[in-house]
Amino acid sequence: MLFDQRELSMMVIRLMFFLLGLCLLTGCKSAEDYLSKGLDLSSEGNSKEAILSFEKAIQKNPFLKDAYIQLGLCLENLNQQDSAINVYMKLLQLYPDNTAAYYYSGICKYSQEKYKEAITFFDKAINTKGGFNSADTTSIQALLNLNKDNFESESSETDIPTRDILYDRGMAYFKTGQLKSACCDFNNCIIQKYNTGPSHYMISLCKRVKLK
């Protein structure tokens, strides 16, 4: 019996070494490894290969938020807007308050010229960050003073600043003829010193369109 136990132990050890060697030979990778590889490929402009890496990252870790966002962005680069939105929706099933998923879904809808649907997504993105009435500059300034919009905490792809969302929503408002709402969003961008030149231009454009 003692001999059998020793033999069994040796078999387990040999199996462990075999599996270790197999992993080394096959380049066994973690979800983070695939994510990193995908980021490298994406930065090189190789979106198709990057997509494969991000999909493998998600297979390894279905809760890896960055992999979903990067996968969606690559699909957007390939003008596969609906596929990108599907990816963002999968992320929202796991993380219902994910700002980036709502924001990039809005960007996809804007690209498809579905401006009202884009506004809906932008609204939801803003709500995930606490939300506020963009027409009330007092509330906006209070929000800034309290530093609630702390968008330096994560990468620019995953934590979208409110000012970015408001600028794009302002553009969508303009496209749908909601000029007053557009001006409110552009005014907010000016307060936050974001895209001040384009925001001033869009406000003047709204006024010209309104006078016609």
Coordinates of C-alpha atoms in Angstrom, one line a residue:
M1 CA 0.0 0.0 0.0
L2 CA 2.9 2.4 0.9
F3 CA 4.4 1.6 -2.5
D4 CA 1.2 2.5 -4.2
Q5 CA 1.0 5.8 -2.4
R6 CA 4.6 6.7 -3.4
E7 CA 3.9 5.7 -7.0
L8 CA 0.7 7.8 -7.1
S9 CA 2.6 10.8 -5.7
M10 CA 5.3 10.4 -8.4
M11 CA 2.5 10.2 -11.1
V12 CA 1.0 13.5 -9.7
I13 CA 4.3 15.2 -9.8
R14 CA 5.1 14.0 -13.3
L15 CA 1.6 15.2 -14.4
M16 CA 2.3 18.6 -12.9
F17 CA 5.6 19.0 -14.7
F18 CA 3.9 17.8 -17.9
L19 CA 1.2 20.5 -17.6
L20 CA 3.7 23.1 -16.8
G21 CA 5.8 22.3 -19.8
L22 CA 2.7 22.2 -22.0
C23 CA 1.7 25.7 -20.8
L24 CA 5.2 27.0 -21.6
L25 CA 5.2 25.4 -25.1
T26 CA 1.7 26.6 -26.0
G27 CA 2.3 30.1 -24.6
C28 CA -0.4 29.8 -21.9
K29 CA -1.8 33.3 -21.4
S30 CA -4.0 35.2 -19.0
A31 CA -6.8 37.5 -19.8
E32 CA -4.6 40.4 -19.1
D33 CA -2.0 39.1 -21.5
Y34 CA -4.5 38.9 -24.3
L35 CA -5.7 42.4 -23.4
S36 CA -2.2 43.8 -23.5
K37 CA -1.5 42.1 -26.9
G38 CA -4.8 43.5 -28.2
L39 CA -3.9 47.0 -27.1
D40 CA -0.5 46.7 -28.9
L41 CA -2.2 45.5 -32.1
S42 CA -4.8 48.2 -31.9
S43 CA -2.2 50.9 -31.5
E44 CA -0.5 49.6 -34.6
G45 CA -3.8 49.9 -36.5
N46 CA -4.4 46.2 -36.7
S47 CA -8.0 46.2 -35.5
K48 CA -8.9 42.8 -36.9
E49 CA -6.2 40.9 -35.1
A50 CA -6.8 43.0 -32.0
I51 CA -10.4 41.9 -32.0
L52 CA -9.3 38.3 -31.7
S53 CA -7.1 39.1 -28.7
F54 CA -9.8 41.0 -26.9
E55 CA -12.3 38.2 -27.5
K56 CA -9.8 35.7 -26.0
A57 CA -9.4 38.0 -23.1
I58 CA -13.1 38.0 -22.5
Q59 CA -13.2 34.2 -22.8
K60 CA -10.5 34.0 -20.1
N61 CA -12.2 36.6 -17.9
P62 CA -15.8 37.5 -18.8
F63 CA -15.7 40.4 -16.2
L64 CA -12.7 42.2 -17.7
K65 CA -14.3 45.6 -18.5
D66 CA -11.5 47.0 -20.5
A67 CA -11.6 44.1 -22.9
Y68 CA -15.2 44.8 -23.8
I69 CA -14.5 48.6 -24.3
Q70 CA -11.5 48.0 -26.5
L71 CA -13.3 45.3 -28.5
G72 CA -16.1 47.7 -29.1
L73 CA -13.7 50.5 -30.1
C74 CA -12.0 48.2 -32.7
L75 CA -15.4 47.3 -34.1
E76 CA -16.2 51.0 -34.4
N77 CA -13.0 51.5 -36.2
L78 CA -14.1 48.9 -38.7
N79 CA -17.5 50.7 -39.1
Q80 CA -19.3 47.8 -37.4
Q81 CA -21.4 50.0 -35.2
D82 CA -24.2 47.5 -34.4
S83 CA -21.6 44.9 -33.4
A84 CA -19.9 47.4 -31.2
I85 CA -23.2 48.3 -29.5
N86 CA -23.9 44.6 -28.9
V87 CA -20.5 44.4 -27.1
Y88 CA -21.3 47.4 -25.0
M89 CA -24.7 45.9 -24.1
K90 CA -23.1 42.7 -22.9
L91 CA -20.8 44.9 -20.7
L92 CA -23.9 46.7 -19.3
Q93 CA -25.5 43.4 -18.4
L94 CA -22.5 42.9 -16.1
Y95 CA -22.0 46.5 -15.0
P96 CA -25.2 48.5 -15.4
D97 CA -23.6 51.7 -14.4
N98 CA -20.7 51.6 -16.8
T99 CA -20.3 55.1 -18.2
A100 CA -18.1 54.2 -21.2
A101 CA -20.5 51.6 -22.5
Y102 CA -23.4 54.1 -22.6
Y103 CA -21.1 56.8 -24.0
Y104 CA -19.6 54.8 -26.9
S105 CA -23.1 53.4 -27.7
G106 CA -24.1 57.0 -28.1
I107 CA -21.2 57.6 -30.4
C108 CA -22.2 54.6 -32.5
K109 CA -25.7 55.9 -32.8
Y110 CA -24.4 59.4 -33.7
S111 CA -22.3 57.8 -36.5
Q112 CA -25.4 56.1 -37.8
E113 CA -27.1 59.5 -37.8
K114 CA -29.6 58.2 -35.2
Y115 CA -29.3 61.3 -33.1
K116 CA -32.3 60.9 -30.8
E117 CA -31.0 57.4 -29.8
A118 CA -27.6 58.9 -29.3
I119 CA -29.0 61.5 -26.9
T120 CA -30.7 58.8 -24.9
F121 CA -27.4 57.0 -24.5
F122 CA -25.5 60.2 -23.6
D123 CA -28.2 61.0 -21.0
K124 CA -27.7 57.5 -19.4
A125 CA -23.9 58.1 -19.5
I126 CA -24.3 61.3 -17.6
N127 CA -26.6 59.7 -15.1
T128 CA -24.0 57.2 -14.2
K129 CA -21.8 60.0 -13.1
G130 CA -24.4 61.6 -10.8
G131 CA -26.3 63.6 -13.4
F132 CA -27.1 67.3 -13.3
N133 CA -29.1 69.9 -15.0
S134 CA -26.8 71.4 -17.7
A135 CA -29.1 74.5 -17.9
D136 CA -28.3 75.4 -14.3
T137 CA -24.8 76.8 -14.3
T138 CA -24.9 77.1 -10.5
S139 CA -25.3 73.3 -10.2
I140 CA -22.6 72.8 -12.8
Q141 CA -20.1 75.0 -10.9
A142 CA -21.0 73.3 -7.6
L143 CA -20.4 69.9 -9.2
L144 CA -17.0 71.1 -10.4
N145 CA -16.1 72.6 -7.0
L146 CA -17.0 69.4 -5.3
N147 CA -14.8 67.5 -7.8
K148 CA -17.5 64.8 -8.3
D149 CA -16.5 64.4 -11.9
N150 CA -13.2 62.8 -11.1
F151 CA -12.3 61.5 -14.5
E152 CA -8.6 61.2 -13.8
S153 CA -9.2 57.9 -11.8
E154 CA -9.2 55.6 -14.8
S155 CA -8.1 55.6 -18.4
S156 CA -9.7 57.9 -20.9
E157 CA -11.4 54.9 -22.6
T158 CA -13.2 53.6 -19.5
D159 CA -14.0 56.7 -17.5
I160 CA -15.5 59.4 -19.7
P161 CA -15.4 63.0 -18.4
T162 CA -18.9 64.6 -18.2
R163 CA -17.6 67.5 -20.4
D164 CA -16.9 65.0 -23.3
I165 CA -20.4 63.6 -23.0
L166 CA -22.0 67.0 -22.9
Y167 CA -20.1 68.2 -26.0
D168 CA -21.2 65.2 -28.0
R169 CA -24.7 65.4 -26.7
G170 CA -24.7 69.1 -27.7
M171 CA -23.8 68.1 -31.2
A172 CA -26.7 65.5 -31.2
Y173 CA -29.1 68.2 -29.9
F174 CA -28.0 70.5 -32.7
K175 CA -28.6 67.8 -35.3
T176 CA -32.2 67.3 -34.0
G177 CA -32.9 71.0 -33.9
Q178 CA -32.9 71.2 -30.1
L179 CA -30.9 74.4 -30.2
K180 CA -31.6 75.6 -26.6
S181 CA -30.5 72.3 -25.1
A182 CA -27.4 72.3 -27.4
C183 CA -26.4 75.8 -26.3
C184 CA -26.7 74.7 -22.6
D185 CA -24.3 71.8 -23.2
F186 CA -21.8 73.9 -25.1
N187 CA -22.0 76.6 -22.4
N188 CA -21.1 73.9 -19.9
C189 CA -18.1 72.9 -22.0
I190 CA -16.9 76.5 -22.0
I191 CA -17.3 76.7 -18.2
Q192 CA -15.1 73.6 -17.9
K193 CA -12.7 75.1 -20.5
Y194 CA -13.2 72.2 -22.8
N195 CA -13.4 72.6 -26.6
T196 CA -14.0 76.3 -25.9
G197 CA -13.4 77.4 -29.5
P198 CA -15.7 74.8 -31.1
S199 CA -18.2 75.3 -28.4
H200 CA -18.3 79.1 -29.0
Y201 CA -18.7 78.4 -32.7
M202 CA -21.6 76.0 -32.2
I203 CA -23.4 78.4 -29.9
S204 CA -23.1 81.1 -32.6
L205 CA -24.2 78.6 -35.2
C206 CA -27.3 77.8 -33.1
K207 CA -28.1 81.5 -32.9
R208 CA -27.8 81.9 -36.7
V209 CA -30.0 78.9 -37.3
K210 CA -32.6 80.1 -34.9
L211 CA -32.7 83.5 -36.6
K212 CA -33.5 82.0 -40.0

